[in-house]
Each structure stands twice: as structure tokens, then as C-alpha cells.
GROMACS .gro file of C-alpha atoms in nm:
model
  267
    1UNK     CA    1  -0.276  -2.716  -1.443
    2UNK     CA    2  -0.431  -2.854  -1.138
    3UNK     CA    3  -0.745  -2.779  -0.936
    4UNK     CA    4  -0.811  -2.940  -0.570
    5UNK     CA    5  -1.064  -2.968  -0.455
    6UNK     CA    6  -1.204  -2.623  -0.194
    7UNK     CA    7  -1.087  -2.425  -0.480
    8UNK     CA    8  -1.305  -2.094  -0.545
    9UNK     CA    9  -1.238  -1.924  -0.920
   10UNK     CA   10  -1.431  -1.615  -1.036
   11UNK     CA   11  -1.486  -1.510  -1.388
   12UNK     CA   12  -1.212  -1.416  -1.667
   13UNK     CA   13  -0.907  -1.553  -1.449
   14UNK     CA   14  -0.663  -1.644  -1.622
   15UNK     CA   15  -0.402  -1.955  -1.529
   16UNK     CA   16  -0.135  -2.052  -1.699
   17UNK     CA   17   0.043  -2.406  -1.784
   18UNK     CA   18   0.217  -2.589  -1.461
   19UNK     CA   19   0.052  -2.398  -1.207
   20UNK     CA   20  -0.139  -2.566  -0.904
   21UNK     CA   21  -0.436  -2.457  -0.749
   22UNK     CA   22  -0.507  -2.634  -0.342
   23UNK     CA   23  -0.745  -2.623  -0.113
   24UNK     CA   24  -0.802  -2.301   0.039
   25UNK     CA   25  -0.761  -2.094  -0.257
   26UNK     CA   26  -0.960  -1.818  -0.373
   27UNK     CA   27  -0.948  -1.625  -0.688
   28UNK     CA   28  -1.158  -1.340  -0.747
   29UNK     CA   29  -1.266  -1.232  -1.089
   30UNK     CA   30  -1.009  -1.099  -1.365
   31UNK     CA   31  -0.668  -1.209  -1.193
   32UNK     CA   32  -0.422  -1.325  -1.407
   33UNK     CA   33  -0.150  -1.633  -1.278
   34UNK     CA   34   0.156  -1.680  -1.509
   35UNK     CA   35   0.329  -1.997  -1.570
   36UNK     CA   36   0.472  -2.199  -1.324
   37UNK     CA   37   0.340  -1.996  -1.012
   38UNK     CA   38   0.364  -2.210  -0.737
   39UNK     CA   39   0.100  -2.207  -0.394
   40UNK     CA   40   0.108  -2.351  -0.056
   41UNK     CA   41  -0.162  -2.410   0.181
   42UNK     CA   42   0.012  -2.562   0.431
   43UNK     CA   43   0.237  -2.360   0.674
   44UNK     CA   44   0.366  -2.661   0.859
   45UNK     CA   45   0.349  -2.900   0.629
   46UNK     CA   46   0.485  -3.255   0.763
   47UNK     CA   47   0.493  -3.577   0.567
   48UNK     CA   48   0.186  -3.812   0.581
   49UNK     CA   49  -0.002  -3.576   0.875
   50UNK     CA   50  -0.271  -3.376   0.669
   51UNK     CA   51  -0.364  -3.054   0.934
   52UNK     CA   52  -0.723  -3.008   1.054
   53UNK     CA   53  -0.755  -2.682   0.794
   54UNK     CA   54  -0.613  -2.533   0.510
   55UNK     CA   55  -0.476  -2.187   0.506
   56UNK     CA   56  -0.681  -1.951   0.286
   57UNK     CA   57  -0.497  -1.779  -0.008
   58UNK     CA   58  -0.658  -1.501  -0.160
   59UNK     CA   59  -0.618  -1.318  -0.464
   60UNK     CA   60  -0.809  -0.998  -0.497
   61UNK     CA   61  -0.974  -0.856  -0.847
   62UNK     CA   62  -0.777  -0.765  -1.126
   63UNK     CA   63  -0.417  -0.909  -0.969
   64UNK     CA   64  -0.159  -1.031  -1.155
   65UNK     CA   65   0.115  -1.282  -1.052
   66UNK     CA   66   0.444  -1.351  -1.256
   67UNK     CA   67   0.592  -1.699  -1.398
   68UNK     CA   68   0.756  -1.851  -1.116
   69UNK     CA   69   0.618  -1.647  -0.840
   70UNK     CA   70   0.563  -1.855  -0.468
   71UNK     CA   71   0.294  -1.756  -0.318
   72UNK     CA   72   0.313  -1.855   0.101
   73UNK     CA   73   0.010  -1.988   0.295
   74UNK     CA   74  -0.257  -1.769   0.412
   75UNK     CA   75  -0.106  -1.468   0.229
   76UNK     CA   76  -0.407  -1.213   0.057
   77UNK     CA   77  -0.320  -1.011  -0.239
   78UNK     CA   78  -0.496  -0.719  -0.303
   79UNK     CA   79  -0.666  -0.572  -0.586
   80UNK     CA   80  -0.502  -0.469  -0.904
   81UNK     CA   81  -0.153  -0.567  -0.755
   82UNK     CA   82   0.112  -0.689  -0.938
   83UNK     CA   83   0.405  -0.937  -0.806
   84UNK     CA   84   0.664  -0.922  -1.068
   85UNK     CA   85   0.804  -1.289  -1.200
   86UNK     CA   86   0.983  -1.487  -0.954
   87UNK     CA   87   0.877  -1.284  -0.629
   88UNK     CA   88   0.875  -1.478  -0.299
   89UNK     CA   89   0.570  -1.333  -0.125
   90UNK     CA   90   0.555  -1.388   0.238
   91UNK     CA   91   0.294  -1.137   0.345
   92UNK     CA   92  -0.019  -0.967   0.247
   93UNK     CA   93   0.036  -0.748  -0.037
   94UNK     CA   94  -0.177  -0.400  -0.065
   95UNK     CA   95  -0.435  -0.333  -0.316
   96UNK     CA   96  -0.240  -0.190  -0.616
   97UNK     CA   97   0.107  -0.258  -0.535
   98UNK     CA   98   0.413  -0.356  -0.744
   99UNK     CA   99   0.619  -0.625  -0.579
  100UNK     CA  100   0.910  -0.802  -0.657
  101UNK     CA  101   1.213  -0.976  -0.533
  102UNK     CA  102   1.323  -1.239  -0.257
  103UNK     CA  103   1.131  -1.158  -0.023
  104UNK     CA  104   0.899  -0.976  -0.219
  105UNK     CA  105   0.861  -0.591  -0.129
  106UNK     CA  106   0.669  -0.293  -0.268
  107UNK     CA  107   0.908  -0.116  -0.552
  108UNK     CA  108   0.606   0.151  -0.612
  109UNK     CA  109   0.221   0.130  -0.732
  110UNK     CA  110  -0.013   0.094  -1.030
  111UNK     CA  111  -0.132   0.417  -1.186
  112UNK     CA  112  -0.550   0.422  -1.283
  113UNK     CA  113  -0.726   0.520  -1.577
  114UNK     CA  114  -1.060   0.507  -1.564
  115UNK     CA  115  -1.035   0.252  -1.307
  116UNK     CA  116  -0.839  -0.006  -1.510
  117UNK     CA  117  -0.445  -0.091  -1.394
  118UNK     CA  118  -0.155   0.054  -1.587
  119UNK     CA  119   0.172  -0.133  -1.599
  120UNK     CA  120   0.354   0.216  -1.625
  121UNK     CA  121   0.468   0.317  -1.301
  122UNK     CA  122   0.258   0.610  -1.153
  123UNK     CA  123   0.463   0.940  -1.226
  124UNK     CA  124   0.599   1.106  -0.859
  125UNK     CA  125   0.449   1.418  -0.807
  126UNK     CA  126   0.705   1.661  -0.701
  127UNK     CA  127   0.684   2.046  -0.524
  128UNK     CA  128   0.835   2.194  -0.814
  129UNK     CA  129   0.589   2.043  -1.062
  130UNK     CA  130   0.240   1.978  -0.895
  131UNK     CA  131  -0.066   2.088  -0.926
  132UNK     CA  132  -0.455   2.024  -0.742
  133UNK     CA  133  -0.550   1.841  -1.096
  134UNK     CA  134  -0.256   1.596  -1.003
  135UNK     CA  135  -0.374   1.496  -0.650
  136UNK     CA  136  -0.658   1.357  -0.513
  137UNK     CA  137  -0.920   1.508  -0.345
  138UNK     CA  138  -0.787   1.768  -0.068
  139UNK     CA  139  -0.428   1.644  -0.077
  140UNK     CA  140  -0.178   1.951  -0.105
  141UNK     CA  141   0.179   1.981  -0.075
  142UNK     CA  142   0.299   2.233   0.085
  143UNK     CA  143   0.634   2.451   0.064
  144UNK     CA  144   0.794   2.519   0.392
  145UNK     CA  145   1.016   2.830   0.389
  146UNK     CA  146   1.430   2.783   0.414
  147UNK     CA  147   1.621   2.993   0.664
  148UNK     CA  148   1.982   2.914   0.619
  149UNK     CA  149   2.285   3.129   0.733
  150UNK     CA  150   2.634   3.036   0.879
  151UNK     CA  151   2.482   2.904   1.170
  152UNK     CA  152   2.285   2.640   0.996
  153UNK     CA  153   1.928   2.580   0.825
  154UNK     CA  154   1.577   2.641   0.980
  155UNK     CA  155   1.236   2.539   0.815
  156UNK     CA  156   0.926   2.709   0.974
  157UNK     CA  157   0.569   2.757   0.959
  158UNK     CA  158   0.252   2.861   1.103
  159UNK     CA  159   0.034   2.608   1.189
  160UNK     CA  160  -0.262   2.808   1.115
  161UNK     CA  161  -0.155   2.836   0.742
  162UNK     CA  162   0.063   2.585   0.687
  163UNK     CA  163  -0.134   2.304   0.823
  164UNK     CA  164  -0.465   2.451   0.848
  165UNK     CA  165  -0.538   2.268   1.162
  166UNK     CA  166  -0.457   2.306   1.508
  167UNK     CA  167  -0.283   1.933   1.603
  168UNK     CA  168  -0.370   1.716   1.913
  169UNK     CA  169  -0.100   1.452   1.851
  170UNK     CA  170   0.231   1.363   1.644
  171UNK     CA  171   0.429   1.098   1.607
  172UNK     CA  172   0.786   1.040   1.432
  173UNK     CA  173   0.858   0.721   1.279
  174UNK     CA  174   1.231   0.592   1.203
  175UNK     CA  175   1.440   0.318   1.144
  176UNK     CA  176   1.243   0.138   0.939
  177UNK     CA  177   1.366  -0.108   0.677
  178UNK     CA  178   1.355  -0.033   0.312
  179UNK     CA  179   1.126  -0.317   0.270
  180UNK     CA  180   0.888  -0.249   0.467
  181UNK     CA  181   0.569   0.003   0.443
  182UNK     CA  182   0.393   0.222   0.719
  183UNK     CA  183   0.035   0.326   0.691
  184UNK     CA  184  -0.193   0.126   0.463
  185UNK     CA  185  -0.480   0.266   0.579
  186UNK     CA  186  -0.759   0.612   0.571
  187UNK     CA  187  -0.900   0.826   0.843
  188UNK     CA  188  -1.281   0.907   0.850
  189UNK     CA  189  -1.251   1.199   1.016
  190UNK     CA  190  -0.883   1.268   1.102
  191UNK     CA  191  -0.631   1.511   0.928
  192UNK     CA  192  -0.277   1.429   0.885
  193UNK     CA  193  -0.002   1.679   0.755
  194UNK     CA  194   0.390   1.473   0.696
  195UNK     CA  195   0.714   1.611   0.657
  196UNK     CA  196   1.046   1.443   0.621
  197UNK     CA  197   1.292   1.590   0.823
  198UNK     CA  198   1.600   1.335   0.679
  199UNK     CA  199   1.661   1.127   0.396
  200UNK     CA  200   1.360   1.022   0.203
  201UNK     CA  201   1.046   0.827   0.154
  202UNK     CA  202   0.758   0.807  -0.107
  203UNK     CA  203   0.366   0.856   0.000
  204UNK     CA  204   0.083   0.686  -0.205
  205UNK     CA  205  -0.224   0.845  -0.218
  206UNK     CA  206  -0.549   0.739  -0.349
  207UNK     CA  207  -0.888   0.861  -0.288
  208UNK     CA  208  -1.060   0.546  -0.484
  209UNK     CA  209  -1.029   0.729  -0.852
  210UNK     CA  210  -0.667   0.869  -0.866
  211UNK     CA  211  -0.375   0.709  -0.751
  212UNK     CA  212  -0.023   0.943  -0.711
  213UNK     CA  213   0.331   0.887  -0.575
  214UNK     CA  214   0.458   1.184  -0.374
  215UNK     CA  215   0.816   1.178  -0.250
  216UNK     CA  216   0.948   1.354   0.023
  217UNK     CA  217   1.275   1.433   0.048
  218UNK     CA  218   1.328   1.736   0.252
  219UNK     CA  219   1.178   1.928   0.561
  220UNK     CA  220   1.094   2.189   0.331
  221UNK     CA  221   0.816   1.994   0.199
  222UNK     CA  222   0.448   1.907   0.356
  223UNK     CA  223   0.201   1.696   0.261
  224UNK     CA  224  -0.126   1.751   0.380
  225UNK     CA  225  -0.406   1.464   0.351
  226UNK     CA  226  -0.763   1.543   0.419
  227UNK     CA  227  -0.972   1.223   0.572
  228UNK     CA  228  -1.068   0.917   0.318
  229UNK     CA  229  -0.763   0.946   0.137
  230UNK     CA  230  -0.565   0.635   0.139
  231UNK     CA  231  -0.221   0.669   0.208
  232UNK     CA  232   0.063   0.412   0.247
  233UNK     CA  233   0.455   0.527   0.298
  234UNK     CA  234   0.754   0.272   0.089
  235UNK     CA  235   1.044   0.327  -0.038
  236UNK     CA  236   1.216   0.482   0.297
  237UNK     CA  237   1.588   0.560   0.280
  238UNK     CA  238   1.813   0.428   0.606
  239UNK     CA  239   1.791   0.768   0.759
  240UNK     CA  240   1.463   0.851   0.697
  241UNK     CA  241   1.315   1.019   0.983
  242UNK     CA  242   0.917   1.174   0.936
  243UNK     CA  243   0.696   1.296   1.120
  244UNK     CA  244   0.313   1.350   1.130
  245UNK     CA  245   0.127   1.599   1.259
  246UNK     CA  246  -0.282   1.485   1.332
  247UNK     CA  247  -0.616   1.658   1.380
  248UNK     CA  248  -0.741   1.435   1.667
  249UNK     CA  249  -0.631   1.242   1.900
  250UNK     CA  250  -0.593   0.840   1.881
  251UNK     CA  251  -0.905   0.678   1.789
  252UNK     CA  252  -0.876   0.291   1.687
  253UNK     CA  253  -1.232   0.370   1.509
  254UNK     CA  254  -1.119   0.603   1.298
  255UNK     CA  255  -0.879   0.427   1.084
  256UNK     CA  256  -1.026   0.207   0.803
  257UNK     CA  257  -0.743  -0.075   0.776
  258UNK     CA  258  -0.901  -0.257   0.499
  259UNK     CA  259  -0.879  -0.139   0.140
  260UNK     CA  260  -1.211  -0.298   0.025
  261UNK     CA  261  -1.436  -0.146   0.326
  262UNK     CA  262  -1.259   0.167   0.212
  263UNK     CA  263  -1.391   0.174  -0.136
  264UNK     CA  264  -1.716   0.075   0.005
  265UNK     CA  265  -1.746   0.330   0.263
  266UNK     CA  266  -1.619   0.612  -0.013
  267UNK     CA  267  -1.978   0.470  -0.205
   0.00000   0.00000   0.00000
């Protein structure tokens, strides 16, 4: 093991043999680096021309990182995440999240109990199956009803009742690749309700206690999430289309984008 010098290490990390620690990193308590993970603080690095700065690494409470994992300049990962052995992580990775692969992406998300990480991967919550003990605080999913004759299929609903809020925006989002995740953030005072009107795509929810994995896979189902819930979409298929419903118009000030203000804010 090797330590540079602006290195910053909290208490109980743990590091492994052959790993390599430069300037610009910082550790936060309880994170756990396996064997042979490799760092870089340089994202243009050129022979014999040190730059002006370092980039700053950061590795949030409680994460753990696999043997073998590269870890790119200036990348933050977030609390309780876990980036599965040889993952190539080339952005910042959200508090709680599973990653793996070349380049890494988000497979799903640690469960909680009692606050403390589970390897076990949280179990999906389904329409069939869930119940108000299962969700956090507010969330519901909600059964749309089926019309389908020889004509085709119809889903349909009352916004009063089905939503329980009157919307003043939507938006539809498509196209995006499997790798990738929308959302990542919580509204302080806005409602959302989602629906997936093709293919499929898996919500996580967590209101700073409980942590679930909804998937939606058919217009027939609604999620509804209440303000300071945290909610991040993965996993889409190629054809998923959804759209979002909201309880006020566009406010930049409403969203909180960063998971540790979040927890702060919640108290």
C-alpha cells in the first residue's frame, strides 16, 4: 500500500494489499478498498508535466470497492455503495448503489436494516404483492383499471383518485440507455405520480430509513411519491417510455440533488 501525500482517511477504512492512495483522495469513515484497486488523480496526465491541481476523489461512508476496481479522476462515490470487483467507474456513483461492469453501471441498490448495508439485493416490490409496511413514507402504487376489447386496450383513471392531485406539468422520458439512470434526486414540496406506458424500468425509493425497488412494467401500474422521498429510475428496457405526472410547476429550488443535504434536511 501507498499513501501520497494530500491524502484524507477517516476512521475504520479498510485498504487492502497493492492499492495506491494520491493526492486528492478522500476517504470517509468505514469504506472498505479491496486488493489491487487502482486510482487516478490526473485526468490528463502527460509525462514529466505535473498539473497545477489534483482532481479530488471521494469515497463516501460505509462504501465498498472490489479487487481490481479503477476508480477515474474526480469521480465521488456515495454512501453505502458498492462497485463490484473489476468495475471501471467513470462517473459519480449514487449513495447506495450496486455497480459493476466496463463501464461501470447501476445493476440495482443496497437494502437497509437498521441503517447498516445489506449485500442482498433489495426485494422488488410488485402490485400484486405490496403493501404500505413495504414502502416508504407516502409512496403507493397504484392499480390502473384495463379496458381491453377487439379494438385494443385502454388504461384510465381519475385524477382526483388516482393521483390525488390536480397536475401542473408532465413530462415523458425515452430512449434512454440501459446504463444510464434518471432522477437521483427529492422534491421538498412537489408530488410526482409515474407510469410506464412501454417496456420497463425499476424506481428506487428511499425516504432516509427504508430503501425499496419498484418495477414498472405496465401502464396499468402508478406509482405515487409524496415530497422527500428519494427516487432514482435504472434498469430501463430499449422501449421504455414513462411518464410523470407533477404537483407544481418547474422550480430549480425544489429539487434537492445531493443525497447528503437530503438526509440532513429529512433531520
Amino acid at each position: 500500500m501507498f499513501i501520497e501525500n494530500d491524502v484524507i482517511i477517516g476512521d475504520r477504512v479498510t485498504v487492502k494489499c497493492g492499492v495506491q492512495l494520491w493526492d486528492g483522495m478522500r476517504v470517509d469513515d468505514d469504506v472498505f478498498i479491496g486488493p489491487n484497486a487502482t486510482f487516478a488523480n490526473d485526468p490528463f496526465p502527460r509525462s514529466r508535466q505535473r498539473p497545477e491541481w489534483f482532481a479530488t476523489t471521494r469515497i463516501r461512508e460505509g462504501a465498498s470497492i472490489g479487487a481490481n476496481a479503477t476508480i477515474l479522476p474526480g469521480v465521488t462515490i456515495g454512501r453505502h455503495a458498492m462497485i463490484g470487483a473489476g468495475t471501471v467507474v467513470t462517473a459519480d456513483v449514487p449513495a447506495n448503489a450496486k455497480v459493476v461492469g466496463n463501464p461501470g453501471s447501476i445493476i440495482g441498490y443496497v437494502d437497509s436494516d437498521e441503517g447498516r448495508p445489506q449485500v442482498e439485493r433489495p426485494e422488488k416490490v410488485t402490485l400484486a404483492r405490496s403493501s404500505e409496511a413495504e414502502l416508504p413514507t407516502g409512496v403507493r402504487i397504484v392499480g390502473l383499471p384495463l379496458h381491453r376489447d377487439m379494438r385494443g386496450a385502454l388504461v384510465a383513471g381519475e385524477l382526483a383518485e388516482t393521483v390525488s392531485f390536480v397536475p401542473q406539468r408532465y413530462f415523458v422520458v425515452f430512449n434512454v440507455p440501459s446504463r444510464h439512470v434518471r432522477g437521483e434526486h427529492a422534491h421538498r414540496v412537489c408530488s410526482q405520480f409515474l407510469t410506464c406506458l412501454a417496456g420497463s424500468l425499476s424506481v428506487h425509493l428511499d425516504d432516509g430509513e427504508h430503501r425499496v425497488e419498484v418495477e414498472l412494467d405496465s401502464p396499468t401500474t402508478g406509482l405515487l411519491i409524496p415530497p422527500m422521498v428519494w427516487a432514482s429510475q435504472f434498469r430501463y428496457s430499449g422501449d421504455a417510455v414513462l411518464l410523470a405526472l407533477a404537483s407544481h410547476p418547474y422550480d430549480a429550488d425544489d429539487y434537492i440533488r445531493d443525497y447528503e443535504e437530503f438526509l440532513s434536511e429529512l433531520g
